[in-house]
Amino acid sequence: MCAILLSINPKYVRRIMCGEKKYEFRKNLCKKKVDKIIIYSTSPVMKVVGEAVVEDVLVDEPFKIWNMTKEAAGVDQSFFDSYYEGKTKAVAYKLNHVVEYKIPKLLQDYGINVAPQSFCYLE
């Protein structure tokens, strides 16, 4: 089992927690098979606020990923298209069993001193 800690904008964290956003989009696929995502909410929250099981990982051309995920993307097509502008590959982690922590955690609780730009593996 492999877990990663993802830095996610608080606006999108809220959408994940309420079930509106069931996919987390990235430009690159992790080298290891990811089973769990630990959710770090970026500034101004700056805390680890929850986790989700990775049900599936979709990798394809951006327009195909959009067509597969648009109903539960939690973002509009304009944002999606600009995020993947000039890219030939899109990655979508399908989130399931999302848990919001009652008490958010600090990065230091995971042995991390600085928030990752995108993600980091957790042992």
XYZ file of C-alpha atoms in Angstrom:
123
model
C 0.000 0.000 0.000
C 1.247 3.456 -0.922
C -0.079 6.776 0.313
C 0.664 10.245 -0.953
C 0.104 13.616 0.626
C -1.420 16.056 -1.881
C -1.470 19.825 -1.568
C -4.953 20.980 -2.587
C -6.541 24.435 -2.621
C -9.114 24.824 0.209
C -11.883 25.569 -2.316
C -11.381 22.135 -3.893
C -10.903 20.441 -0.524
C -14.410 21.616 0.441
C -15.777 20.162 -2.791
C -14.044 16.838 -2.100
C -15.381 16.703 1.461
C -18.984 17.375 0.400
C -18.818 14.803 -2.422
C -19.089 17.275 -5.298
C -15.514 16.601 -6.459
C -14.818 12.889 -6.840
C -11.654 13.224 -8.940
C -8.329 14.842 -8.191
C -6.561 15.914 -11.364
C -2.819 15.921 -11.842
C -0.481 16.420 -14.771
C 1.782 13.504 -13.912
C 1.139 9.968 -12.744
C 2.893 8.867 -9.571
C 5.543 6.237 -10.219
C 4.196 4.049 -7.412
C 0.670 2.613 -7.286
C -1.267 4.902 -4.960
C -3.946 3.429 -2.684
C -4.626 6.406 -0.414
C -4.450 10.187 -0.651
C -3.847 12.276 2.443
C -5.351 15.717 1.862
C -3.355 18.817 2.812
C -5.395 22.005 2.513
C -3.126 24.839 1.391
C -3.095 28.442 2.651
C -4.830 29.816 4.603
C -5.798 26.465 6.246
C -2.346 24.837 6.055
C -3.404 21.585 7.738
C -3.919 17.926 6.858
C -7.702 17.744 6.888
C -8.620 14.278 5.660
C -7.963 11.294 3.473
C -9.485 9.290 0.643
C -9.094 5.859 -0.866
C -8.020 5.832 -4.510
C -10.674 3.743 -6.247
C -9.203 4.099 -9.744
C -6.615 6.047 -11.709
C -7.508 7.305 -15.168
C -4.751 8.282 -17.596
C -5.541 9.482 -21.100
C -5.728 12.534 -23.328
C -7.251 15.510 -21.501
C -10.449 15.661 -23.578
C -11.101 11.952 -22.927
C -10.496 12.352 -19.192
C -12.879 15.322 -19.145
C -15.589 13.298 -20.867
C -15.155 10.465 -18.340
C -15.108 12.690 -15.236
C -17.096 15.863 -15.975
C -20.181 14.815 -13.974
C -18.151 14.632 -10.746
C -15.071 16.712 -11.595
C -15.816 19.488 -9.115
C -14.326 21.982 -11.591
C -15.712 23.535 -14.736
C -14.451 22.739 -18.213
C -12.779 26.128 -18.570
C -10.590 25.476 -15.504
C -9.885 21.907 -16.642
C -8.895 22.998 -20.152
C -6.579 25.731 -18.893
C -4.959 23.340 -16.372
C -4.106 20.869 -19.143
C -3.348 23.433 -21.857
C -0.526 22.132 -24.043
C -0.542 18.727 -22.323
C -1.136 15.425 -24.099
C -1.812 13.429 -20.938
C -4.147 13.931 -17.997
C -4.316 11.948 -14.759
C -7.458 11.644 -12.633
C -7.442 9.925 -9.252
C -10.973 8.719 -8.457
C -11.633 9.322 -4.777
C -13.761 7.089 -2.579
C -14.366 6.669 1.172
C -13.441 10.280 1.883
C -12.881 10.957 5.585
C -12.676 14.445 7.035
C -10.596 14.538 10.211
C -12.441 15.922 13.240
C -9.145 17.475 14.336
C -6.897 18.556 11.435
C -3.278 17.448 11.654
C -0.007 19.258 11.137
C 2.505 18.340 8.443
C 4.973 17.656 11.254
C 2.699 14.804 12.395
C 3.794 13.082 9.165
C 7.455 14.015 9.495
C 7.125 16.762 6.863
C 8.428 20.277 7.444
C 7.377 21.997 4.213
C 4.217 21.467 2.171
C 4.948 19.677 -1.097
C 4.482 21.704 -4.280
C 2.375 18.887 -5.707
C 2.659 15.679 -3.655
C 5.002 13.534 -1.610
C 5.013 9.830 -0.786
C 4.267 8.777 2.783
C 5.829 5.677 4.276
